[in-house]
Amino acid sequence: MEKVKEFLELDKEGAECVSRLTIHPHRAGSECSFYEDFALRGIRVDRVESGFVSCRFKVPPRLTDKSGNLATGAIANLVDEVGWAVVHIEGLPMEVSVDMSISFLGTAKLNDELEITSKVLGRRGGYSGTIVLVRNKETGELIAEGRHSLFGKQASKL
């Protein structure tokens, strides 16, 4: 436990950076939250089709680990968000994640341009399954493959 506390403890410079952050109250649906702004700022949607979304994302310094790689938590977040985006239907309540499985197959470095694609694998009732691929856009290297299952209300057939 002490090692964890030591790892998470901020040095003086880090503490000063955090103290300068301004976090405004979030009004759902009207603006990005601090989390969305921090984790997703810079993502660009390239293509949207029924059951398919393609995005690009340049790895920013704020999402890298001590080795200079895109943090695995940031990759998990991209799988979660882009996997959700491909099944969400505007006007219906948000889907909730039921299960997410990610294979981390490579690393992405600071300023690498990534291509993130999400495809619907299937739907049954309110349950949807997606696959999300995170690739280095320049080299084509597969960085991660995620499978994301979600549940939400179905659109009315009327």
PDB file of C-alpha atoms in Angstrom:
ATOM      1  CA  MET A   1       0.000   0.000   0.000  1.00  0.00           C
ATOM      2  CA  GLU A   2       2.833   2.384   0.769  1.00  0.00           C
ATOM      3  CA  LYS A   3       4.303   1.854  -2.710  1.00  0.00           C
ATOM      4  CA  VAL A   4       0.958   2.784  -4.258  1.00  0.00           C
ATOM      5  CA  LYS A   5       0.698   5.943  -2.130  1.00  0.00           C
ATOM      6  CA  GLU A   6       4.262   6.873  -3.068  1.00  0.00           C
ATOM      7  CA  PHE A   7       3.577   6.289  -6.767  1.00  0.00           C
ATOM      8  CA  LEU A   8       0.432   8.438  -6.720  1.00  0.00           C
ATOM      9  CA  GLU A   9       1.930  11.247  -4.663  1.00  0.00           C
ATOM     10  CA  LEU A  10       2.521  14.436  -6.630  1.00  0.00           C
ATOM     11  CA  ASP A  11       5.831  16.237  -6.579  1.00  0.00           C
ATOM     12  CA  LYS A  12       5.835  20.020  -6.059  1.00  0.00           C
ATOM     13  CA  GLU A  13       5.625  20.784  -9.782  1.00  0.00           C
ATOM     14  CA  GLY A  14       2.739  18.348 -10.292  1.00  0.00           C
ATOM     15  CA  ALA A  15       0.868  19.737  -7.313  1.00  0.00           C
ATOM     16  CA  GLU A  16       1.224  23.268  -8.699  1.00  0.00           C
ATOM     17  CA  CYS A  17      -0.119  22.140 -12.100  1.00  0.00           C
ATOM     18  CA  VAL A  18      -3.138  20.482 -10.490  1.00  0.00           C
ATOM     19  CA  SER A  19      -3.831  23.533  -8.327  1.00  0.00           C
ATOM     20  CA  ARG A  20      -4.064  25.688 -11.474  1.00  0.00           C
ATOM     21  CA  LEU A  21      -6.789  23.520 -13.036  1.00  0.00           C
ATOM     22  CA  THR A  22     -10.201  25.100 -13.316  1.00  0.00           C
ATOM     23  CA  ILE A  23     -12.988  22.542 -13.283  1.00  0.00           C
ATOM     24  CA  HIS A  24     -16.412  24.020 -13.909  1.00  0.00           C
ATOM     25  CA  PRO A  25     -19.660  22.220 -13.005  1.00  0.00           C
ATOM     26  CA  HIS A  26     -20.878  19.961 -15.813  1.00  0.00           C
ATOM     27  CA  ARG A  27     -24.344  20.312 -17.315  1.00  0.00           C
ATOM     28  CA  ALA A  28     -25.180  17.000 -18.979  1.00  0.00           C
ATOM     29  CA  GLY A  29     -25.897  17.278 -22.685  1.00  0.00           C
ATOM     30  CA  SER A  30     -24.865  20.906 -23.016  1.00  0.00           C
ATOM     31  CA  GLU A  31     -21.071  20.763 -23.029  1.00  0.00           C
ATOM     32  CA  CYS A  32     -18.092  18.453 -22.681  1.00  0.00           C
ATOM     33  CA  SER A  33     -17.181  17.351 -19.194  1.00  0.00           C
ATOM     34  CA  PHE A  34     -13.656  17.756 -17.852  1.00  0.00           C
ATOM     35  CA  TYR A  35     -13.160  14.033 -18.419  1.00  0.00           C
ATOM     36  CA  GLU A  36     -14.328  14.147 -22.048  1.00  0.00           C
ATOM     37  CA  ASP A  37     -12.217  17.206 -22.750  1.00  0.00           C
ATOM     38  CA  PHE A  38      -9.139  15.683 -21.127  1.00  0.00           C
ATOM     39  CA  ALA A  39      -9.444  12.189 -22.612  1.00  0.00           C
ATOM     40  CA  LEU A  40     -10.924  12.865 -26.044  1.00  0.00           C
ATOM     41  CA  ARG A  41      -9.721  16.327 -27.046  1.00  0.00           C
ATOM     42  CA  GLY A  42      -8.180  16.033 -30.493  1.00  0.00           C
ATOM     43  CA  ILE A  43     -10.111  13.015 -31.780  1.00  0.00           C
ATOM     44  CA  ARG A  44     -11.377  13.544 -35.333  1.00  0.00           C
ATOM     45  CA  VAL A  45     -14.186  11.584 -36.970  1.00  0.00           C
ATOM     46  CA  ASP A  46     -13.284  10.623 -40.544  1.00  0.00           C
ATOM     47  CA  ARG A  47     -16.178   8.395 -41.576  1.00  0.00           C
ATOM     48  CA  VAL A  48     -19.567   7.347 -40.232  1.00  0.00           C
ATOM     49  CA  GLU A  49     -21.720   4.674 -41.836  1.00  0.00           C
ATOM     50  CA  SER A  50     -24.414   2.441 -40.446  1.00  0.00           C
ATOM     51  CA  GLY A  51     -22.560   0.083 -38.098  1.00  0.00           C
ATOM     52  CA  PHE A  52     -19.138   1.650 -38.731  1.00  0.00           C
ATOM     53  CA  VAL A  53     -17.141   4.617 -37.373  1.00  0.00           C
ATOM     54  CA  SER A  54     -13.582   5.623 -38.283  1.00  0.00           C
ATOM     55  CA  CYS A  55     -11.609   8.235 -36.320  1.00  0.00           C
ATOM     56  CA  ARG A  56      -8.062   9.523 -36.059  1.00  0.00           C
ATOM     57  CA  PHE A  57      -6.241  10.665 -32.979  1.00  0.00           C
ATOM     58  CA  LYS A  58      -2.760  12.103 -32.437  1.00  0.00           C
ATOM     59  CA  VAL A  59      -1.220  10.879 -29.164  1.00  0.00           C
ATOM     60  CA  PRO A  60      -0.954  13.931 -26.863  1.00  0.00           C
ATOM     61  CA  PRO A  61       1.527  14.300 -23.960  1.00  0.00           C
ATOM     62  CA  ARG A  62      -1.293  14.321 -21.377  1.00  0.00           C
ATOM     63  CA  LEU A  63      -2.172  10.684 -22.180  1.00  0.00           C
ATOM     64  CA  THR A  64       1.309   9.154 -22.167  1.00  0.00           C
ATOM     65  CA  ASP A  65       2.870   7.053 -19.417  1.00  0.00           C
ATOM     66  CA  LYS A  66       6.359   7.402 -17.928  1.00  0.00           C
ATOM     67  CA  SER A  67       7.831   5.510 -20.909  1.00  0.00           C
ATOM     68  CA  GLY A  68       6.345   7.949 -23.401  1.00  0.00           C
ATOM     69  CA  ASN A  69       3.754   5.440 -24.647  1.00  0.00           C
ATOM     70  CA  LEU A  70       0.028   6.013 -24.917  1.00  0.00           C
ATOM     71  CA  ALA A  71      -1.231   4.818 -21.517  1.00  0.00           C
ATOM     72  CA  THR A  72      -3.229   1.589 -21.516  1.00  0.00           C
ATOM     73  CA  GLY A  73      -6.028   3.388 -19.668  1.00  0.00           C
ATOM     74  CA  ALA A  74      -6.228   5.910 -22.498  1.00  0.00           C
ATOM     75  CA  ILE A  75      -6.455   3.055 -25.014  1.00  0.00           C
ATOM     76  CA  ALA A  76      -9.235   1.469 -22.944  1.00  0.00           C
ATOM     77  CA  ASN A  77     -11.047   4.807 -22.946  1.00  0.00           C
ATOM     78  CA  LEU A  78     -10.791   5.062 -26.751  1.00  0.00           C
ATOM     79  CA  VAL A  79     -12.189   1.525 -27.098  1.00  0.00           C
ATOM     80  CA  ASP A  80     -15.028   2.435 -24.737  1.00  0.00           C
ATOM     81  CA  GLU A  81     -15.935   5.737 -26.402  1.00  0.00           C
ATOM     82  CA  VAL A  82     -15.580   4.716 -30.056  1.00  0.00           C
ATOM     83  CA  GLY A  83     -17.245   1.353 -29.371  1.00  0.00           C
ATOM     84  CA  TRP A  84     -20.163   3.227 -27.816  1.00  0.00           C
ATOM     85  CA  ALA A  85     -20.362   5.776 -30.665  1.00  0.00           C
ATOM     86  CA  VAL A  86     -21.019   3.116 -33.303  1.00  0.00           C
ATOM     87  CA  VAL A  87     -24.162   1.813 -31.539  1.00  0.00           C
ATOM     88  CA  HIS A  88     -25.584   4.983 -29.965  1.00  0.00           C
ATOM     89  CA  ILE A  89     -28.854   6.273 -31.427  1.00  0.00           C
ATOM     90  CA  GLU A  90     -29.454   9.962 -30.860  1.00  0.00           C
ATOM     91  CA  GLY A  91     -32.598  10.589 -28.836  1.00  0.00           C
ATOM     92  CA  LEU A  92     -32.456   7.276 -26.960  1.00  0.00           C
ATOM     93  CA  PRO A  93     -30.944   6.874 -23.498  1.00  0.00           C
ATOM     94  CA  MET A  94     -27.226   6.101 -23.455  1.00  0.00           C
ATOM     95  CA  GLU A  95     -26.136   2.484 -23.671  1.00  0.00           C
ATOM     96  CA  VAL A  96     -24.172   1.048 -20.779  1.00  0.00           C
ATOM     97  CA  SER A  97     -21.079  -1.108 -21.096  1.00  0.00           C
ATOM     98  CA  VAL A  98     -21.707  -4.714 -20.128  1.00  0.00           C
ATOM     99  CA  ASP A  99     -18.278  -6.123 -20.957  1.00  0.00           C
ATOM    100  CA  MET A 100     -15.061  -4.928 -22.531  1.00  0.00           C
ATOM    101  CA  SER A 101     -12.061  -7.040 -23.464  1.00  0.00           C
ATOM    102  CA  ILE A 102      -8.887  -5.481 -24.851  1.00  0.00           C
ATOM    103  CA  SER A 103      -5.774  -7.112 -26.289  1.00  0.00           C
ATOM    104  CA  PHE A 104      -2.830  -4.718 -26.120  1.00  0.00           C
ATOM    105  CA  LEU A 105      -0.689  -5.736 -29.105  1.00  0.00           C
ATOM    106  CA  GLY A 106       1.717  -2.830 -29.565  1.00  0.00           C
ATOM    107  CA  THR A 107       2.585   0.631 -28.327  1.00  0.00           C
ATOM    108  CA  ALA A 108       1.890   4.109 -29.603  1.00  0.00           C
ATOM    109  CA  LYS A 109       4.334   6.919 -28.899  1.00  0.00           C
ATOM    110  CA  LEU A 110       3.828  10.630 -28.338  1.00  0.00           C
ATOM    111  CA  ASN A 111       2.601  12.332 -31.544  1.00  0.00           C
ATOM    112  CA  ASP A 112       1.845   9.041 -33.333  1.00  0.00           C
ATOM    113  CA  GLU A 113      -1.252   9.378 -35.508  1.00  0.00           C
ATOM    114  CA  LEU A 114      -3.722   6.610 -34.735  1.00  0.00           C
ATOM    115  CA  GLU A 115      -6.634   5.268 -36.731  1.00  0.00           C
ATOM    116  CA  ILE A 116      -9.483   3.963 -34.579  1.00  0.00           C
ATOM    117  CA  THR A 117     -12.245   1.978 -36.249  1.00  0.00           C
ATOM    118  CA  SER A 118     -15.336   0.514 -34.674  1.00  0.00           C
ATOM    119  CA  LYS A 119     -17.712  -1.945 -36.259  1.00  0.00           C
ATOM    120  CA  VAL A 120     -20.953  -3.476 -34.998  1.00  0.00           C
ATOM    121  CA  LEU A 121     -20.563  -7.242 -34.800  1.00  0.00           C
ATOM    122  CA  GLY A 122     -24.217  -7.876 -34.022  1.00  0.00           C
ATOM    123  CA  ARG A 123     -27.356  -6.827 -32.185  1.00  0.00           C
ATOM    124  CA  ARG A 124     -29.956  -8.847 -30.330  1.00  0.00           C
ATOM    125  CA  GLY A 125     -32.684  -6.967 -28.549  1.00  0.00           C
ATOM    126  CA  GLY A 126     -31.050  -4.133 -26.627  1.00  0.00           C
ATOM    127  CA  TYR A 127     -27.649  -5.890 -26.620  1.00  0.00           C
ATOM    128  CA  SER A 128     -24.929  -4.836 -29.089  1.00  0.00           C
ATOM    129  CA  GLY A 129     -21.440  -6.177 -29.696  1.00  0.00           C
ATOM    130  CA  THR A 130     -18.679  -4.121 -31.306  1.00  0.00           C
ATOM    131  CA  ILE A 131     -15.043  -4.553 -32.273  1.00  0.00           C
ATOM    132  CA  VAL A 132     -12.657  -1.611 -32.037  1.00  0.00           C
ATOM    133  CA  LEU A 133      -9.235  -1.608 -33.718  1.00  0.00           C
ATOM    134  CA  VAL A 134      -6.556   0.934 -32.811  1.00  0.00           C
ATOM    135  CA  ARG A 135      -3.782   1.151 -35.426  1.00  0.00           C
ATOM    136  CA  ASN A 136      -0.739   3.310 -36.061  1.00  0.00           C
ATOM    137  CA  LYS A 137      -1.915   5.229 -39.134  1.00  0.00           C
ATOM    138  CA  GLU A 138       1.566   5.513 -40.648  1.00  0.00           C
ATOM    139  CA  THR A 139       2.836   1.945 -40.129  1.00  0.00           C
ATOM    140  CA  GLY A 140      -0.451   0.046 -39.971  1.00  0.00           C
ATOM    141  CA  GLU A 141       0.712  -1.670 -36.755  1.00  0.00           C
ATOM    142  CA  LEU A 142      -2.193  -2.913 -34.663  1.00  0.00           C
ATOM    143  CA  ILE A 143      -1.869  -1.295 -31.230  1.00  0.00           C
ATOM    144  CA  ALA A 144      -4.983  -2.782 -29.642  1.00  0.00           C
ATOM    145  CA  GLU A 145      -8.083  -4.799 -30.416  1.00  0.00           C
ATOM    146  CA  GLY A 146     -11.101  -4.346 -28.223  1.00  0.00           C
ATOM    147  CA  ARG A 147     -14.441  -6.094 -28.016  1.00  0.00           C
ATOM    148  CA  HIS A 148     -17.118  -4.016 -26.392  1.00  0.00           C
ATOM    149  CA  SER A 149     -20.593  -5.191 -25.399  1.00  0.00           C
ATOM    150  CA  LEU A 150     -23.295  -2.686 -24.555  1.00  0.00           C
ATOM    151  CA  PHE A 151     -26.943  -2.706 -23.517  1.00  0.00           C
ATOM    152  CA  GLY A 152     -29.550  -0.022 -24.087  1.00  0.00           C
ATOM    153  CA  LYS A 153     -33.162   0.609 -24.985  1.00  0.00           C
ATOM    154  CA  GLN A 154     -34.174  -0.366 -28.487  1.00  0.00           C
ATOM    155  CA  ALA A 155     -35.554   2.054 -31.010  1.00  0.00           C
ATOM    156  CA  SER A 156     -39.294   1.668 -31.472  1.00  0.00           C
ATOM    157  CA  LYS A 157     -40.366  -0.172 -34.611  1.00  0.00           C
ATOM    158  CA  LEU A 158     -43.408   2.110 -34.956  1.00  0.00           C
TER     159      LEU A 158
END
